[in-house]
Amino acid sequence: MKKNNLSEDNRSLVMSEIMTPDMVNFYGNVHGGHILKLLDRVAYACAARYSGKHIVTLSVDQVIFKKAIHVGELVSFYARVNYVGNSSLEIGIRVIAENLITREQRHTNTCYFTMVALDEHGKPTKIQPLTPLTETDTRRYNDALRRKEARLKIKMKPD
């Protein structure tokens, strides 16, 4: 396994993008599907940066769009590695929309992606474990473990 410098910088990532008219839905707000696409990119980048591996999306927990996002707003995605299993990572992402004229910021949604690291043959591969550094990291780690257990219960239910 390749050694990584697992500094604080490798655990988190911020990406921002201006919302443009080509992103709107029929109601005139930014299309939720476009936000989901950006969320997936951010989760990929955060997981790949941490692990140094090829990454695929395994699952996305419930996504609730609390507030609309509008054309012209700067949307920032704050991603963080919350948990690492053998080959999987949970990436938590908080989405903030900012009106650049008024400087008003709104938390529009939070979601959790489960990503899987792959080797050169496309098979799940082991990655370095995550050691929580702060009390907040420990809380996020424990919350992620509970979400993982809940996902496994859903997965194991018979059809």
JSON list of C-alpha atoms in Angstrom, two decimals:
[
{"chain": "A", "resi": 1, "resn": "MET", "atom": "CA", "xyz": [0.00, 0.00, 0.00]},
{"chain": "A", "resi": 2, "resn": "LYS", "atom": "CA", "xyz": [1.31, 3.40, -1.00]},
{"chain": "A", "resi": 3, "resn": "LYS", "atom": "CA", "xyz": [2.00, 5.76, 1.91]},
{"chain": "A", "resi": 4, "resn": "ASN", "atom": "CA", "xyz": [0.08, 9.01, 1.91]},
{"chain": "A", "resi": 5, "resn": "ASN", "atom": "CA", "xyz": [0.68, 12.15, 3.89]},
{"chain": "A", "resi": 6, "resn": "LEU", "atom": "CA", "xyz": [-2.65, 12.10, 5.73]},
{"chain": "A", "resi": 7, "resn": "SER", "atom": "CA", "xyz": [-2.54, 15.63, 6.99]},
{"chain": "A", "resi": 8, "resn": "GLU", "atom": "CA", "xyz": [-5.59, 17.66, 7.91]},
{"chain": "A", "resi": 9, "resn": "ASP", "atom": "CA", "xyz": [-5.51, 19.07, 4.36]},
{"chain": "A", "resi": 10, "resn": "ASN", "atom": "CA", "xyz": [-6.12, 15.60, 2.86]},
{"chain": "A", "resi": 11, "resn": "ARG", "atom": "CA", "xyz": [-9.30, 15.05, 4.90]},
{"chain": "A", "resi": 12, "resn": "SER", "atom": "CA", "xyz": [-11.30, 17.96, 3.55]},
{"chain": "A", "resi": 13, "resn": "LEU", "atom": "CA", "xyz": [-11.96, 19.81, 0.35]},
{"chain": "A", "resi": 14, "resn": "VAL", "atom": "CA", "xyz": [-13.88, 22.92, -0.66]},
{"chain": "A", "resi": 15, "resn": "MET", "atom": "CA", "xyz": [-15.11, 23.48, -4.19]},
{"chain": "A", "resi": 16, "resn": "SER", "atom": "CA", "xyz": [-17.17, 26.44, -5.37]},
{"chain": "A", "resi": 17, "resn": "GLU", "atom": "CA", "xyz": [-19.05, 27.19, -8.56]},
{"chain": "A", "resi": 18, "resn": "ILE", "atom": "CA", "xyz": [-21.16, 30.07, -9.86]},
{"chain": "A", "resi": 19, "resn": "MET", "atom": "CA", "xyz": [-24.65, 28.98, -10.88]},
{"chain": "A", "resi": 20, "resn": "THR", "atom": "CA", "xyz": [-25.44, 29.92, -14.48]},
{"chain": "A", "resi": 21, "resn": "PRO", "atom": "CA", "xyz": [-28.66, 30.10, -16.57]},
{"chain": "A", "resi": 22, "resn": "ASP", "atom": "CA", "xyz": [-27.96, 26.75, -18.27]},
{"chain": "A", "resi": 23, "resn": "MET", "atom": "CA", "xyz": [-28.43, 25.04, -14.88]},
{"chain": "A", "resi": 24, "resn": "VAL", "atom": "CA", "xyz": [-32.06, 26.04, -14.24]},
{"chain": "A", "resi": 25, "resn": "ASN", "atom": "CA", "xyz": [-35.11, 23.81, -13.91]},
{"chain": "A", "resi": 26, "resn": "PHE", "atom": "CA", "xyz": [-38.62, 24.61, -15.19]},
{"chain": "A", "resi": 27, "resn": "TYR", "atom": "CA", "xyz": [-39.31, 26.71, -12.09]},
{"chain": "A", "resi": 28, "resn": "GLY", "atom": "CA", "xyz": [-36.30, 28.97, -12.66]},
{"chain": "A", "resi": 29, "resn": "ASN", "atom": "CA", "xyz": [-34.10, 27.67, -9.82]},
{"chain": "A", "resi": 30, "resn": "VAL", "atom": "CA", "xyz": [-30.96, 25.61, -10.22]},
{"chain": "A", "resi": 31, "resn": "HIS", "atom": "CA", "xyz": [-31.92, 22.05, -11.12]},
{"chain": "A", "resi": 32, "resn": "GLY", "atom": "CA", "xyz": [-31.50, 19.56, -8.26]},
{"chain": "A", "resi": 33, "resn": "GLY", "atom": "CA", "xyz": [-29.97, 17.07, -10.69]},
{"chain": "A", "resi": 34, "resn": "HIS", "atom": "CA", "xyz": [-27.21, 19.55, -11.46]},
{"chain": "A", "resi": 35, "resn": "ILE", "atom": "CA", "xyz": [-26.46, 19.93, -7.75]},
{"chain": "A", "resi": 36, "resn": "LEU", "atom": "CA", "xyz": [-26.35, 16.12, -7.39]},
{"chain": "A", "resi": 37, "resn": "LYS", "atom": "CA", "xyz": [-23.84, 15.93, -10.24]},
{"chain": "A", "resi": 38, "resn": "LEU", "atom": "CA", "xyz": [-21.64, 18.53, -8.52]},
{"chain": "A", "resi": 39, "resn": "LEU", "atom": "CA", "xyz": [-21.99, 16.72, -5.17]},
{"chain": "A", "resi": 40, "resn": "ASP", "atom": "CA", "xyz": [-20.76, 13.50, -6.79]},
{"chain": "A", "resi": 41, "resn": "ARG", "atom": "CA", "xyz": [-17.73, 15.30, -8.25]},
{"chain": "A", "resi": 42, "resn": "VAL", "atom": "CA", "xyz": [-16.88, 16.83, -4.88]},
{"chain": "A", "resi": 43, "resn": "ALA", "atom": "CA", "xyz": [-17.26, 13.47, -3.10]},
{"chain": "A", "resi": 44, "resn": "TYR", "atom": "CA", "xyz": [-15.00, 11.85, -5.72]},
{"chain": "A", "resi": 45, "resn": "ALA", "atom": "CA", "xyz": [-12.33, 14.55, -5.38]},
{"chain": "A", "resi": 46, "resn": "CYS", "atom": "CA", "xyz": [-12.35, 14.42, -1.59]},
{"chain": "A", "resi": 47, "resn": "ALA", "atom": "CA", "xyz": [-12.16, 10.61, -1.47]},
{"chain": "A", "resi": 48, "resn": "ALA", "atom": "CA", "xyz": [-9.49, 10.36, -4.20]},
{"chain": "A", "resi": 49, "resn": "ARG", "atom": "CA", "xyz": [-7.39, 13.05, -2.56]},
{"chain": "A", "resi": 50, "resn": "TYR", "atom": "CA", "xyz": [-7.49, 11.25, 0.80]},
{"chain": "A", "resi": 51, "resn": "SER", "atom": "CA", "xyz": [-6.92, 7.73, -0.52]},
{"chain": "A", "resi": 52, "resn": "GLY", "atom": "CA", "xyz": [-4.73, 8.30, -3.56]},
{"chain": "A", "resi": 53, "resn": "LYS", "atom": "CA", "xyz": [-6.87, 5.70, -5.36]},
{"chain": "A", "resi": 54, "resn": "HIS", "atom": "CA", "xyz": [-9.44, 5.47, -8.13]},
{"chain": "A", "resi": 55, "resn": "ILE", "atom": "CA", "xyz": [-12.87, 6.03, -6.61]},
{"chain": "A", "resi": 56, "resn": "VAL", "atom": "CA", "xyz": [-16.46, 5.09, -7.47]},
{"chain": "A", "resi": 57, "resn": "THR", "atom": "CA", "xyz": [-19.73, 6.06, -5.81]},
{"chain": "A", "resi": 58, "resn": "LEU", "atom": "CA", "xyz": [-21.43, 3.26, -3.89]},
{"chain": "A", "resi": 59, "resn": "SER", "atom": "CA", "xyz": [-24.36, 5.13, -2.35]},
{"chain": "A", "resi": 60, "resn": "VAL", "atom": "CA", "xyz": [-25.80, 8.50, -1.46]},
{"chain": "A", "resi": 61, "resn": "ASP", "atom": "CA", "xyz": [-27.83, 8.96, 1.70]},
{"chain": "A", "resi": 62, "resn": "GLN", "atom": "CA", "xyz": [-31.04, 10.93, 1.61]},
{"chain": "A", "resi": 63, "resn": "VAL", "atom": "CA", "xyz": [-30.65, 14.33, -0.05]},
{"chain": "A", "resi": 64, "resn": "ILE", "atom": "CA", "xyz": [-33.15, 16.99, 0.97]},
{"chain": "A", "resi": 65, "resn": "PHE", "atom": "CA", "xyz": [-33.04, 20.33, -0.80]},
{"chain": "A", "resi": 66, "resn": "LYS", "atom": "CA", "xyz": [-33.89, 22.64, 2.12]},
{"chain": "A", "resi": 67, "resn": "LYS", "atom": "CA", "xyz": [-33.64, 25.88, 0.16]},
{"chain": "A", "resi": 68, "resn": "ALA", "atom": "CA", "xyz": [-33.62, 26.77, -3.52]},
{"chain": "A", "resi": 69, "resn": "ILE", "atom": "CA", "xyz": [-30.38, 27.78, -5.22]},
{"chain": "A", "resi": 70, "resn": "HIS", "atom": "CA", "xyz": [-30.58, 30.64, -7.71]},
{"chain": "A", "resi": 71, "resn": "VAL", "atom": "CA", "xyz": [-28.72, 31.64, -10.86]},
{"chain": "A", "resi": 72, "resn": "GLY", "atom": "CA", "xyz": [-25.84, 33.98, -10.03]},
{"chain": "A", "resi": 73, "resn": "GLU", "atom": "CA", "xyz": [-25.20, 32.52, -6.61]},
{"chain": "A", "resi": 74, "resn": "LEU", "atom": "CA", "xyz": [-21.85, 31.11, -5.59]},
{"chain": "A", "resi": 75, "resn": "VAL", "atom": "CA", "xyz": [-22.37, 27.58, -4.30]},
{"chain": "A", "resi": 76, "resn": "SER", "atom": "CA", "xyz": [-19.66, 26.13, -2.09]},
{"chain": "A", "resi": 77, "resn": "PHE", "atom": "CA", "xyz": [-19.39, 22.44, -1.27]},
{"chain": "A", "resi": 78, "resn": "TYR", "atom": "CA", "xyz": [-17.58, 21.68, 2.01]},
{"chain": "A", "resi": 79, "resn": "ALA", "atom": "CA", "xyz": [-16.54, 18.02, 1.90]},
{"chain": "A", "resi": 80, "resn": "ARG", "atom": "CA", "xyz": [-14.84, 15.98, 4.62]},
{"chain": "A", "resi": 81, "resn": "VAL", "atom": "CA", "xyz": [-13.84, 12.36, 5.11]},
{"chain": "A", "resi": 82, "resn": "ASN", "atom": "CA", "xyz": [-15.92, 11.23, 8.09]},
{"chain": "A", "resi": 83, "resn": "TYR", "atom": "CA", "xyz": [-15.15, 7.51, 8.16]},
{"chain": "A", "resi": 84, "resn": "VAL", "atom": "CA", "xyz": [-12.87, 5.00, 6.45]},
{"chain": "A", "resi": 85, "resn": "GLY", "atom": "CA", "xyz": [-13.50, 1.24, 6.33]},
{"chain": "A", "resi": 86, "resn": "ASN", "atom": "CA", "xyz": [-11.31, -1.27, 4.50]},
{"chain": "A", "resi": 87, "resn": "SER", "atom": "CA", "xyz": [-12.00, 0.11, 1.03]},
{"chain": "A", "resi": 88, "resn": "SER", "atom": "CA", "xyz": [-14.90, 2.50, 1.60]},
{"chain": "A", "resi": 89, "resn": "LEU", "atom": "CA", "xyz": [-15.07, 6.09, 2.76]},
{"chain": "A", "resi": 90, "resn": "GLU", "atom": "CA", "xyz": [-17.96, 8.22, 3.92]},
{"chain": "A", "resi": 91, "resn": "ILE", "atom": "CA", "xyz": [-17.75, 11.78, 2.64]},
{"chain": "A", "resi": 92, "resn": "GLY", "atom": "CA", "xyz": [-19.98, 14.36, 4.31]},
{"chain": "A", "resi": 93, "resn": "ILE", "atom": "CA", "xyz": [-20.82, 17.43, 2.21]},
{"chain": "A", "resi": 94, "resn": "ARG", "atom": "CA", "xyz": [-22.39, 20.67, 3.40]},
{"chain": "A", "resi": 95, "resn": "VAL", "atom": "CA", "xyz": [-23.72, 22.98, 0.66]},
{"chain": "A", "resi": 96, "resn": "ILE", "atom": "CA", "xyz": [-23.79, 26.75, 1.13]},
{"chain": "A", "resi": 97, "resn": "ALA", "atom": "CA", "xyz": [-25.29, 29.16, -1.43]},
{"chain": "A", "resi": 98, "resn": "GLU", "atom": "CA", "xyz": [-24.12, 32.77, -1.32]},
{"chain": "A", "resi": 99, "resn": "ASN", "atom": "CA", "xyz": [-25.69, 35.81, -2.93]},
{"chain": "A", "resi": 100, "resn": "LEU", "atom": "CA", "xyz": [-22.59, 37.68, -4.05]},
{"chain": "A", "resi": 101, "resn": "ILE", "atom": "CA", "xyz": [-24.32, 41.08, -4.00]},
{"chain": "A", "resi": 102, "resn": "THR", "atom": "CA", "xyz": [-25.88, 40.92, -0.52]},
{"chain": "A", "resi": 103, "resn": "ARG", "atom": "CA", "xyz": [-23.31, 38.43, 0.90]},
{"chain": "A", "resi": 104, "resn": "GLU", "atom": "CA", "xyz": [-26.22, 36.44, 2.38]},
{"chain": "A", "resi": 105, "resn": "GLN", "atom": "CA", "xyz": [-25.30, 32.78, 2.86]},
{"chain": "A", "resi": 106, "resn": "ARG", "atom": "CA", "xyz": [-27.77, 29.90, 3.17]},
{"chain": "A", "resi": 107, "resn": "HIS", "atom": "CA", "xyz": [-27.24, 26.28, 4.11]},
{"chain": "A", "resi": 108, "resn": "THR", "atom": "CA", "xyz": [-29.14, 24.50, 1.34]},
{"chain": "A", "resi": 109, "resn": "ASN", "atom": "CA", "xyz": [-28.40, 20.86, 2.13]},
{"chain": "A", "resi": 110, "resn": "THR", "atom": "CA", "xyz": [-26.12, 18.29, 3.67]},
{"chain": "A", "resi": 111, "resn": "CYS", "atom": "CA", "xyz": [-25.61, 14.74, 2.44]},
{"chain": "A", "resi": 112, "resn": "TYR", "atom": "CA", "xyz": [-23.34, 11.74, 2.81]},
{"chain": "A", "resi": 113, "resn": "PHE", "atom": "CA", "xyz": [-21.71, 9.76, 0.00]},
{"chain": "A", "resi": 114, "resn": "THR", "atom": "CA", "xyz": [-20.20, 6.30, 0.40]},
{"chain": "A", "resi": 115, "resn": "MET", "atom": "CA", "xyz": [-17.29, 5.94, -1.98]},
{"chain": "A", "resi": 116, "resn": "VAL", "atom": "CA", "xyz": [-15.16, 2.86, -2.72]},
{"chain": "A", "resi": 117, "resn": "ALA", "atom": "CA", "xyz": [-11.46, 2.81, -3.57]},
{"chain": "A", "resi": 118, "resn": "LEU", "atom": "CA", "xyz": [-10.47, 0.57, -6.48]},
{"chain": "A", "resi": 119, "resn": "ASP", "atom": "CA", "xyz": [-7.19, -0.96, -7.55]},
{"chain": "A", "resi": 120, "resn": "GLU", "atom": "CA", "xyz": [-5.86, -1.00, -11.12]},
{"chain": "A", "resi": 121, "resn": "HIS", "atom": "CA", "xyz": [-8.11, -4.02, -11.89]},
{"chain": "A", "resi": 122, "resn": "GLY", "atom": "CA", "xyz": [-11.28, -2.31, -10.72]},
{"chain": "A", "resi": 123, "resn": "LYS", "atom": "CA", "xyz": [-11.50, -4.30, -7.49]},
{"chain": "A", "resi": 124, "resn": "PRO", "atom": "CA", "xyz": [-12.03, -2.78, -4.03]},
{"chain": "A", "resi": 125, "resn": "THR", "atom": "CA", "xyz": [-8.68, -2.06, -2.40]},
{"chain": "A", "resi": 126, "resn": "LYS", "atom": "CA", "xyz": [-7.57, -1.34, 1.13]},
{"chain": "A", "resi": 127, "resn": "ILE", "atom": "CA", "xyz": [-6.92, 2.26, 2.13]},
{"chain": "A", "resi": 128, "resn": "GLN", "atom": "CA", "xyz": [-5.29, 3.83, 5.14]},
{"chain": "A", "resi": 129, "resn": "PRO", "atom": "CA", "xyz": [-7.58, 4.16, 8.16]},
{"chain": "A", "resi": 130, "resn": "LEU", "atom": "CA", "xyz": [-8.84, 7.47, 9.46]},
{"chain": "A", "resi": 131, "resn": "THR", "atom": "CA", "xyz": [-7.79, 8.62, 12.90]},
{"chain": "A", "resi": 132, "resn": "PRO", "atom": "CA", "xyz": [-10.01, 11.35, 14.33]},
{"chain": "A", "resi": 133, "resn": "LEU", "atom": "CA", "xyz": [-7.93, 14.38, 15.34]},
{"chain": "A", "resi": 134, "resn": "THR", "atom": "CA", "xyz": [-10.51, 16.44, 17.22]},
{"chain": "A", "resi": 135, "resn": "GLU", "atom": "CA", "xyz": [-13.71, 15.99, 19.22]},
{"chain": "A", "resi": 136, "resn": "THR", "atom": "CA", "xyz": [-15.65, 17.06, 16.14]},
{"chain": "A", "resi": 137, "resn": "ASP", "atom": "CA", "xyz": [-13.83, 14.43, 14.06]},
{"chain": "A", "resi": 138, "resn": "THR", "atom": "CA", "xyz": [-14.71, 11.80, 16.67]},
{"chain": "A", "resi": 139, "resn": "ARG", "atom": "CA", "xyz": [-18.39, 12.83, 16.62]},
{"chain": "A", "resi": 140, "resn": "ARG", "atom": "CA", "xyz": [-18.44, 12.72, 12.81]},
{"chain": "A", "resi": 141, "resn": "TYR", "atom": "CA", "xyz": [-16.72, 9.33, 12.83]},
{"chain": "A", "resi": 142, "resn": "ASN", "atom": "CA", "xyz": [-19.22, 7.87, 15.32]},
{"chain": "A", "resi": 143, "resn": "ASP", "atom": "CA", "xyz": [-22.18, 9.37, 13.43]},
{"chain": "A", "resi": 144, "resn": "ALA", "atom": "CA", "xyz": [-20.81, 7.85, 10.21]},
{"chain": "A", "resi": 145, "resn": "LEU", "atom": "CA", "xyz": [-20.56, 4.44, 11.89]},
{"chain": "A", "resi": 146, "resn": "ARG", "atom": "CA", "xyz": [-24.24, 4.66, 12.86]},
{"chain": "A", "resi": 147, "resn": "ARG", "atom": "CA", "xyz": [-25.18, 5.61, 9.28]},
{"chain": "A", "resi": 148, "resn": "LYS", "atom": "CA", "xyz": [-23.11, 2.69, 7.97]},
{"chain": "A", "resi": 149, "resn": "GLU", "atom": "CA", "xyz": [-24.93, 0.27, 10.29]},
{"chain": "A", "resi": 150, "resn": "ALA", "atom": "CA", "xyz": [-28.30, 1.66, 9.12]},
{"chain": "A", "resi": 151, "resn": "ARG", "atom": "CA", "xyz": [-27.28, 1.26, 5.45]},
{"chain": "A", "resi": 152, "resn": "LEU", "atom": "CA", "xyz": [-26.23, -2.34, 6.09]},
{"chain": "A", "resi": 153, "resn": "LYS", "atom": "CA", "xyz": [-29.61, -3.13, 7.72]},
{"chain": "A", "resi": 154, "resn": "ILE", "atom": "CA", "xyz": [-31.42, -1.77, 4.66]},
{"chain": "A", "resi": 155, "resn": "LYS", "atom": "CA", "xyz": [-29.13, -3.71, 2.33]},
{"chain": "A", "resi": 156, "resn": "MET", "atom": "CA", "xyz": [-29.71, -6.98, 4.20]},
{"chain": "A", "resi": 157, "resn": "LYS", "atom": "CA", "xyz": [-33.53, -6.79, 4.25]},
{"chain": "A", "resi": 158, "resn": "PRO", "atom": "CA", "xyz": [-35.09, -9.45, 2.02]},
{"chain": "A", "resi": 159, "resn": "ASP", "atom": "CA", "xyz": [-37.06, -8.31, -1.03]}
]
